[in-house]
Amino acid sequence: MTGKENETQDNGYLTYLDYIDHGLAVSCLALALGKRLGCSKKMCYELSVAGLVHDIGKVRLSRYVERETQINSVEELKYVRLHSMFSCAILEKRGYSQSILSMVLHHHENYDGSGYPRNLRGEEIPFGARILRVCDVYAAMTSNRPYRRAFDHESAMAMMIEEIRDYDLQVFLMFQRYIHEPDFHKESIWASLSSQEERRRLLLELYPDLAGAYPDLAKAYGG
């Protein structure tokens, strides 16, 4: 990892550490939601890993977009919409399971068939990907981005409800219940911690069975 990737940038692109922060958030949310939906221990582990590494393709993509400054917005959008395929290809080469690959590949599919990359609809979308979809959107909306400030919890949920057709209703309703639990703030406090190591330590304290995911994080993002 270079010094440039370690720094906060003001060039309109997320940094290496931004993607790790987002992955930690999605992993935390997906693991907790999977447990509440009655997923097996194995699937919960796979959700935690998929959440951590689902946007690895964007890391490679952001480097390309930064370098190719002449790409117009239409072209950038086309490439951004390929990021889940890039992520899947990178992780497949590194030996990730088919279940994790499927979650990563399809985490932008919408329940009404309007998503990408395959325009899958309803039950065609792997259940793990439907869980990641909800967690990914919420984590992104409640985090700062180069082009906007983070939305507060209430605003994020209101906007997600407006787009309810994007989500598996069973998954979304359980997510709503989860975020109103008393422990939700504790599980989300990672966002206020100052260092990556502090966030990692808290996450492992909250979810001891997530420990095995961190070698996978290093394997995916390392160099």
PDB file of C-alpha atoms in Angstrom:
ATOM      1  CA  MET A   1       0.000   0.000   0.000  1.00  0.00           C
ATOM      2  CA  THR A   2       1.458   3.364  -0.973  1.00  0.00           C
ATOM      3  CA  GLY A   3       1.459   6.561   1.036  1.00  0.00           C
ATOM      4  CA  LYS A   4      -0.990   8.039  -1.447  1.00  0.00           C
ATOM      5  CA  GLU A   5      -3.493   5.270  -0.717  1.00  0.00           C
ATOM      6  CA  ASN A   6      -3.092   5.879   3.014  1.00  0.00           C
ATOM      7  CA  GLU A   7      -4.066   9.528   2.802  1.00  0.00           C
ATOM      8  CA  THR A   8      -7.458  11.163   2.725  1.00  0.00           C
ATOM      9  CA  GLN A   9      -7.872  12.581  -0.760  1.00  0.00           C
ATOM     10  CA  ASP A  10      -9.955  15.528  -1.936  1.00  0.00           C
ATOM     11  CA  ASN A  11     -10.015  14.529  -5.601  1.00  0.00           C
ATOM     12  CA  GLY A  12     -13.535  13.110  -5.611  1.00  0.00           C
ATOM     13  CA  TYR A  13     -12.496   9.468  -5.194  1.00  0.00           C
ATOM     14  CA  LEU A  14     -12.606   7.213  -2.171  1.00  0.00           C
ATOM     15  CA  THR A  15      -9.276   6.048  -0.759  1.00  0.00           C
ATOM     16  CA  TYR A  16      -7.984   2.582   0.042  1.00  0.00           C
ATOM     17  CA  LEU A  17      -8.886   3.047   3.717  1.00  0.00           C
ATOM     18  CA  ASP A  18     -12.358   4.323   2.805  1.00  0.00           C
ATOM     19  CA  TYR A  19     -13.053   1.001   1.103  1.00  0.00           C
ATOM     20  CA  ILE A  20     -11.793  -0.937   4.118  1.00  0.00           C
ATOM     21  CA  ASP A  21     -13.955   1.186   6.438  1.00  0.00           C
ATOM     22  CA  HIS A  22     -16.971   0.532   4.234  1.00  0.00           C
ATOM     23  CA  GLY A  23     -16.163  -3.174   4.121  1.00  0.00           C
ATOM     24  CA  LEU A  24     -15.965  -3.305   7.907  1.00  0.00           C
ATOM     25  CA  ALA A  25     -19.345  -1.605   8.187  1.00  0.00           C
ATOM     26  CA  VAL A  26     -21.043  -3.929   5.704  1.00  0.00           C
ATOM     27  CA  SER A  27     -19.409  -6.968   7.308  1.00  0.00           C
ATOM     28  CA  CYS A  28     -20.621  -5.963  10.766  1.00  0.00           C
ATOM     29  CA  LEU A  29     -24.163  -5.290   9.569  1.00  0.00           C
ATOM     30  CA  ALA A  30     -24.399  -8.387   7.361  1.00  0.00           C
ATOM     31  CA  LEU A  31     -23.165 -10.726  10.079  1.00  0.00           C
ATOM     32  CA  ALA A  32     -25.639  -9.342  12.612  1.00  0.00           C
ATOM     33  CA  LEU A  33     -28.501  -9.403  10.109  1.00  0.00           C
ATOM     34  CA  GLY A  34     -27.667 -12.927   8.973  1.00  0.00           C
ATOM     35  CA  LYS A  35     -27.839 -14.155  12.559  1.00  0.00           C
ATOM     36  CA  ARG A  36     -31.232 -12.530  13.052  1.00  0.00           C
ATOM     37  CA  LEU A  37     -32.513 -14.087   9.836  1.00  0.00           C
ATOM     38  CA  GLY A  38     -31.538 -17.534  11.108  1.00  0.00           C
ATOM     39  CA  CYS A  39     -28.640 -18.133   8.722  1.00  0.00           C
ATOM     40  CA  SER A  40     -26.258 -20.965   9.546  1.00  0.00           C
ATOM     41  CA  LYS A  41     -22.938 -20.258  11.238  1.00  0.00           C
ATOM     42  CA  LYS A  42     -21.170 -21.039   7.962  1.00  0.00           C
ATOM     43  CA  MET A  43     -23.329 -18.605   6.011  1.00  0.00           C
ATOM     44  CA  CYS A  44     -22.861 -15.904   8.655  1.00  0.00           C
ATOM     45  CA  TYR A  45     -19.112 -16.335   8.309  1.00  0.00           C
ATOM     46  CA  GLU A  46     -19.400 -16.097   4.525  1.00  0.00           C
ATOM     47  CA  LEU A  47     -21.529 -12.962   4.854  1.00  0.00           C
ATOM     48  CA  SER A  48     -18.884 -11.393   7.077  1.00  0.00           C
ATOM     49  CA  VAL A  49     -16.128 -12.176   4.577  1.00  0.00           C
ATOM     50  CA  ALA A  50     -18.179 -11.069   1.564  1.00  0.00           C
ATOM     51  CA  GLY A  51     -19.021  -7.816   3.337  1.00  0.00           C
ATOM     52  CA  LEU A  52     -15.357  -7.117   3.998  1.00  0.00           C
ATOM     53  CA  VAL A  53     -14.159  -7.660   0.435  1.00  0.00           C
ATOM     54  CA  HIS A  54     -17.199  -6.968  -1.763  1.00  0.00           C
ATOM     55  CA  ASP A  55     -15.796  -3.714  -3.187  1.00  0.00           C
ATOM     56  CA  ILE A  56     -12.225  -4.812  -3.869  1.00  0.00           C
ATOM     57  CA  GLY A  57     -12.946  -4.246  -7.574  1.00  0.00           C
ATOM     58  CA  LYS A  58     -13.542  -0.564  -6.841  1.00  0.00           C
ATOM     59  CA  VAL A  59     -10.026  -0.250  -5.433  1.00  0.00           C
ATOM     60  CA  ARG A  60      -8.627  -1.345  -8.777  1.00  0.00           C
ATOM     61  CA  LEU A  61     -11.246   0.736 -10.587  1.00  0.00           C
ATOM     62  CA  SER A  62     -10.501   3.943  -8.685  1.00  0.00           C
ATOM     63  CA  ARG A  63      -6.843   3.689  -9.642  1.00  0.00           C
ATOM     64  CA  TYR A  64      -7.819   3.340 -13.293  1.00  0.00           C
ATOM     65  CA  VAL A  65     -10.261   6.267 -13.226  1.00  0.00           C
ATOM     66  CA  GLU A  66      -7.728   8.508 -11.467  1.00  0.00           C
ATOM     67  CA  ARG A  67      -5.127   7.691 -14.102  1.00  0.00           C
ATOM     68  CA  GLU A  68      -7.456   8.088 -17.100  1.00  0.00           C
ATOM     69  CA  THR A  69      -8.542  11.653 -16.476  1.00  0.00           C
ATOM     70  CA  GLN A  70     -10.182  12.021 -19.903  1.00  0.00           C
ATOM     71  CA  ILE A  71     -12.935   9.453 -19.214  1.00  0.00           C
ATOM     72  CA  ASN A  72     -16.309  11.184 -19.277  1.00  0.00           C
ATOM     73  CA  SER A  73     -19.089  10.588 -16.753  1.00  0.00           C
ATOM     74  CA  VAL A  74     -20.978   8.111 -18.944  1.00  0.00           C
ATOM     75  CA  GLU A  75     -17.858   5.994 -19.352  1.00  0.00           C
ATOM     76  CA  GLU A  76     -17.095   6.199 -15.639  1.00  0.00           C
ATOM     77  CA  LEU A  77     -20.613   5.009 -14.823  1.00  0.00           C
ATOM     78  CA  LYS A  78     -20.197   2.073 -17.197  1.00  0.00           C
ATOM     79  CA  TYR A  79     -16.981   1.041 -15.472  1.00  0.00           C
ATOM     80  CA  VAL A  80     -18.397   1.564 -11.989  1.00  0.00           C
ATOM     81  CA  ARG A  81     -21.215  -0.819 -12.859  1.00  0.00           C
ATOM     82  CA  LEU A  82     -18.622  -3.465 -13.672  1.00  0.00           C
ATOM     83  CA  HIS A  83     -17.025  -3.310 -10.235  1.00  0.00           C
ATOM     84  CA  SER A  84     -18.885  -6.305  -8.802  1.00  0.00           C
ATOM     85  CA  MET A  85     -17.636  -8.408 -11.721  1.00  0.00           C
ATOM     86  CA  PHE A  86     -14.098  -7.106 -11.168  1.00  0.00           C
ATOM     87  CA  SER A  87     -14.388  -7.949  -7.461  1.00  0.00           C
ATOM     88  CA  CYS A  88     -15.625 -11.455  -8.208  1.00  0.00           C
ATOM     89  CA  ALA A  89     -12.813 -12.105 -10.691  1.00  0.00           C
ATOM     90  CA  ILE A  90     -10.141 -10.917  -8.242  1.00  0.00           C
ATOM     91  CA  LEU A  91     -11.527 -13.027  -5.402  1.00  0.00           C
ATOM     92  CA  GLU A  92     -11.968 -16.096  -7.604  1.00  0.00           C
ATOM     93  CA  LYS A  93      -8.263 -15.985  -8.447  1.00  0.00           C
ATOM     94  CA  ARG A  94      -7.535 -15.892  -4.719  1.00  0.00           C
ATOM     95  CA  GLY A  95      -9.548 -19.028  -4.009  1.00  0.00           C
ATOM     96  CA  TYR A  96     -12.693 -17.697  -2.354  1.00  0.00           C
ATOM     97  CA  SER A  97     -15.703 -20.019  -2.115  1.00  0.00           C
ATOM     98  CA  GLN A  98     -18.452 -20.024  -4.719  1.00  0.00           C
ATOM     99  CA  SER A  99     -20.928 -18.834  -2.091  1.00  0.00           C
ATOM    100  CA  ILE A 100     -18.843 -15.742  -1.297  1.00  0.00           C
ATOM    101  CA  LEU A 101     -18.227 -15.096  -4.993  1.00  0.00           C
ATOM    102  CA  SER A 102     -21.966 -15.244  -5.667  1.00  0.00           C
ATOM    103  CA  MET A 103     -22.736 -12.775  -2.869  1.00  0.00           C
ATOM    104  CA  VAL A 104     -20.098 -10.364  -4.141  1.00  0.00           C
ATOM    105  CA  LEU A 105     -21.091 -10.661  -7.796  1.00  0.00           C
ATOM    106  CA  HIS A 106     -24.783 -10.001  -7.151  1.00  0.00           C
ATOM    107  CA  HIS A 107     -24.748  -7.468  -4.292  1.00  0.00           C
ATOM    108  CA  HIS A 108     -26.094  -4.747  -6.627  1.00  0.00           C
ATOM    109  CA  GLU A 109     -28.996  -6.782  -7.974  1.00  0.00           C
ATOM    110  CA  ASN A 110     -32.392  -5.292  -7.106  1.00  0.00           C
ATOM    111  CA  TYR A 111     -35.362  -7.397  -6.087  1.00  0.00           C
ATOM    112  CA  ASP A 112     -37.492  -5.900  -8.878  1.00  0.00           C
ATOM    113  CA  GLY A 113     -34.928  -6.857 -11.538  1.00  0.00           C
ATOM    114  CA  SER A 114     -33.550  -3.354 -12.109  1.00  0.00           C
ATOM    115  CA  GLY A 115     -30.073  -3.995 -10.699  1.00  0.00           C
ATOM    116  CA  TYR A 116     -26.784  -5.174 -12.170  1.00  0.00           C
ATOM    117  CA  PRO A 117     -24.787  -6.985 -13.476  1.00  0.00           C
ATOM    118  CA  ARG A 118     -27.337  -9.681 -14.483  1.00  0.00           C
ATOM    119  CA  ASN A 119     -30.725  -8.004 -13.865  1.00  0.00           C
ATOM    120  CA  LEU A 120     -31.732 -10.897 -11.622  1.00  0.00           C
ATOM    121  CA  ARG A 121     -35.140 -10.677  -9.972  1.00  0.00           C
ATOM    122  CA  GLY A 122     -36.583 -11.879  -6.662  1.00  0.00           C
ATOM    123  CA  GLU A 123     -35.583 -15.391  -5.658  1.00  0.00           C
ATOM    124  CA  GLU A 124     -33.119 -15.544  -8.558  1.00  0.00           C
ATOM    125  CA  ILE A 125     -30.815 -13.364  -6.453  1.00  0.00           C
ATOM    126  CA  PRO A 126     -28.762 -15.378  -3.935  1.00  0.00           C
ATOM    127  CA  PHE A 127     -30.060 -14.823  -0.417  1.00  0.00           C
ATOM    128  CA  GLY A 128     -26.665 -13.665   0.831  1.00  0.00           C
ATOM    129  CA  ALA A 129     -26.523 -11.041  -1.913  1.00  0.00           C
ATOM    130  CA  ARG A 130     -29.962  -9.780  -0.861  1.00  0.00           C
ATOM    131  CA  ILE A 131     -28.621  -9.322   2.665  1.00  0.00           C
ATOM    132  CA  LEU A 132     -25.517  -7.521   1.417  1.00  0.00           C
ATOM    133  CA  ARG A 133     -27.670  -5.247  -0.756  1.00  0.00           C
ATOM    134  CA  VAL A 134     -29.490  -3.781   2.235  1.00  0.00           C
ATOM    135  CA  CYS A 135     -26.380  -3.515   4.401  1.00  0.00           C
ATOM    136  CA  ASP A 136     -24.280  -2.006   1.609  1.00  0.00           C
ATOM    137  CA  VAL A 137     -26.804   0.744   0.879  1.00  0.00           C
ATOM    138  CA  TYR A 138     -27.286   1.659   4.535  1.00  0.00           C
ATOM    139  CA  ALA A 139     -23.544   1.703   5.244  1.00  0.00           C
ATOM    140  CA  ALA A 140     -22.867   3.872   2.191  1.00  0.00           C
ATOM    141  CA  MET A 141     -25.631   6.360   2.981  1.00  0.00           C
ATOM    142  CA  THR A 142     -24.571   6.810   6.602  1.00  0.00           C
ATOM    143  CA  SER A 143     -20.899   7.403   5.709  1.00  0.00           C
ATOM    144  CA  ASN A 144     -19.196  10.524   4.400  1.00  0.00           C
ATOM    145  CA  ARG A 145     -18.397  10.597   0.698  1.00  0.00           C
ATOM    146  CA  PRO A 146     -16.167  13.015  -1.244  1.00  0.00           C
ATOM    147  CA  TYR A 147     -19.276  14.584  -2.794  1.00  0.00           C
ATOM    148  CA  ARG A 148     -21.589  14.684   0.262  1.00  0.00           C
ATOM    149  CA  ARG A 149     -21.849  14.408   4.025  1.00  0.00           C
ATOM    150  CA  ALA A 150     -23.206  11.270   5.662  1.00  0.00           C
ATOM    151  CA  PHE A 151     -26.973  11.066   5.998  1.00  0.00           C
ATOM    152  CA  ASP A 152     -28.321  10.621   9.494  1.00  0.00           C
ATOM    153  CA  HIS A 153     -30.014   7.353  10.389  1.00  0.00           C
ATOM    154  CA  GLU A 154     -33.569   8.608   9.926  1.00  0.00           C
ATOM    155  CA  SER A 155     -32.881  10.181   6.533  1.00  0.00           C
ATOM    156  CA  ALA A 156     -31.092   7.074   5.288  1.00  0.00           C
ATOM    157  CA  MET A 157     -33.961   4.806   6.284  1.00  0.00           C
ATOM    158  CA  ALA A 158     -36.534   7.154   4.752  1.00  0.00           C
ATOM    159  CA  MET A 159     -34.692   7.104   1.425  1.00  0.00           C
ATOM    160  CA  MET A 160     -34.340   3.328   1.534  1.00  0.00           C
ATOM    161  CA  ILE A 161     -38.077   2.982   2.125  1.00  0.00           C
ATOM    162  CA  GLU A 162     -38.675   5.111  -0.977  1.00  0.00           C
ATOM    163  CA  GLU A 163     -36.672   2.513  -2.922  1.00  0.00           C
ATOM    164  CA  ILE A 164     -38.249  -0.481  -1.167  1.00  0.00           C
ATOM    165  CA  ARG A 165     -38.695  -2.351  -4.457  1.00  0.00           C
ATOM    166  CA  ASP A 166     -34.924  -2.766  -4.582  1.00  0.00           C
ATOM    167  CA  TYR A 167     -34.900  -5.021  -1.526  1.00  0.00           C
ATOM    168  CA  ASP A 168     -36.143  -8.390  -0.364  1.00  0.00           C
ATOM    169  CA  LEU A 169     -38.948  -7.314   1.995  1.00  0.00           C
ATOM    170  CA  GLN A 170     -38.172 -10.059   4.527  1.00  0.00           C
ATOM    171  CA  VAL A 171     -34.558  -8.911   4.724  1.00  0.00           C
ATOM    172  CA  PHE A 172     -35.433  -5.222   4.855  1.00  0.00           C
ATOM    173  CA  LEU A 173     -38.028  -5.620   7.617  1.00  0.00           C
ATOM    174  CA  MET A 174     -35.591  -7.626   9.735  1.00  0.00           C
ATOM    175  CA  PHE A 175     -32.980  -4.932   9.154  1.00  0.00           C
ATOM    176  CA  GLN A 176     -35.459  -2.311  10.381  1.00  0.00           C
ATOM    177  CA  ARG A 177     -36.041  -4.346  13.537  1.00  0.00           C
ATOM    178  CA  TYR A 178     -32.308  -4.812  14.044  1.00  0.00           C
ATOM    179  CA  ILE A 179     -31.403  -1.121  13.843  1.00  0.00           C
ATOM    180  CA  HIS A 180     -33.981  -0.328  16.523  1.00  0.00           C
ATOM    181  CA  GLU A 181     -32.477  -2.805  18.984  1.00  0.00           C
ATOM    182  CA  PRO A 182     -30.777  -1.291  22.062  1.00  0.00           C
ATOM    183  CA  ASP A 183     -27.386  -2.769  21.095  1.00  0.00           C
ATOM    184  CA  PHE A 184     -27.394  -1.348  17.582  1.00  0.00           C
ATOM    185  CA  HIS A 185     -25.537   1.814  18.629  1.00  0.00           C
ATOM    186  CA  LYS A 186     -22.846  -0.275  20.300  1.00  0.00           C
ATOM    187  CA  GLU A 187     -22.455  -2.407  17.189  1.00  0.00           C
ATOM    188  CA  SER A 188     -22.190   0.739  15.068  1.00  0.00           C
ATOM    189  CA  ILE A 189     -19.754   2.646  17.282  1.00  0.00           C
ATOM    190  CA  TRP A 190     -16.830   1.427  15.133  1.00  0.00           C
ATOM    191  CA  ALA A 191     -17.517   4.432  12.877  1.00  0.00           C
ATOM    192  CA  SER A 192     -16.403   6.893  15.559  1.00  0.00           C
ATOM    193  CA  LEU A 193     -13.132   5.142  16.387  1.00  0.00           C
ATOM    194  CA  SER A 194      -9.965   6.859  15.263  1.00  0.00           C
ATOM    195  CA  SER A 195      -7.875   3.955  14.004  1.00  0.00           C
ATOM    196  CA  GLN A 196      -8.374   0.888  11.861  1.00  0.00           C
ATOM    197  CA  GLU A 197      -6.940  -1.296  14.626  1.00  0.00           C
ATOM    198  CA  GLU A 198      -9.481   0.053  17.139  1.00  0.00           C
ATOM    199  CA  ARG A 199     -12.303  -0.770  14.733  1.00  0.00           C
ATOM    200  CA  ARG A 200     -10.939  -4.232  14.100  1.00  0.00           C
ATOM    201  CA  ARG A 201     -10.581  -4.903  17.845  1.00  0.00           C
ATOM    202  CA  LEU A 202     -14.131  -3.773  18.635  1.00  0.00           C
ATOM    203  CA  LEU A 203     -15.567  -5.836  15.795  1.00  0.00           C
ATOM    204  CA  LEU A 204     -13.806  -8.959  17.044  1.00  0.00           C
ATOM    205  CA  GLU A 205     -15.042  -8.297  20.586  1.00  0.00           C
ATOM    206  CA  LEU A 206     -18.621  -7.988  19.356  1.00  0.00           C
ATOM    207  CA  TYR A 207     -18.390 -10.945  16.977  1.00  0.00           C
ATOM    208  CA  PRO A 208     -15.674 -13.439  18.019  1.00  0.00           C
ATOM    209  CA  ASP A 209     -16.598 -15.762  15.148  1.00  0.00           C
ATOM    210  CA  LEU A 210     -15.531 -13.025  12.718  1.00  0.00           C
ATOM    211  CA  ALA A 211     -11.854 -13.514  13.597  1.00  0.00           C
ATOM    212  CA  GLY A 212     -11.295 -15.835  10.673  1.00  0.00           C
ATOM    213  CA  ALA A 213     -12.377 -13.137   8.238  1.00  0.00           C
ATOM    214  CA  TYR A 214      -9.401 -10.886   8.836  1.00  0.00           C
ATOM    215  CA  PRO A 215      -6.801 -13.084   7.158  1.00  0.00           C
ATOM    216  CA  ASP A 216      -9.142 -12.969   4.164  1.00  0.00           C
ATOM    217  CA  LEU A 217      -9.217  -9.178   4.349  1.00  0.00           C
ATOM    218  CA  ALA A 218      -5.426  -9.048   4.298  1.00  0.00           C
ATOM    219  CA  LYS A 219      -5.312 -11.595   1.482  1.00  0.00           C
ATOM    220  CA  ALA A 220      -7.726  -9.602  -0.646  1.00  0.00           C
ATOM    221  CA  TYR A 221      -6.386  -6.089  -0.099  1.00  0.00           C
ATOM    222  CA  GLY A 222      -2.743  -6.832   0.554  1.00  0.00           C
ATOM    223  CA  GLY A 223      -0.668  -5.290  -2.208  1.00  0.00           C
TER     224      GLY A 223
END
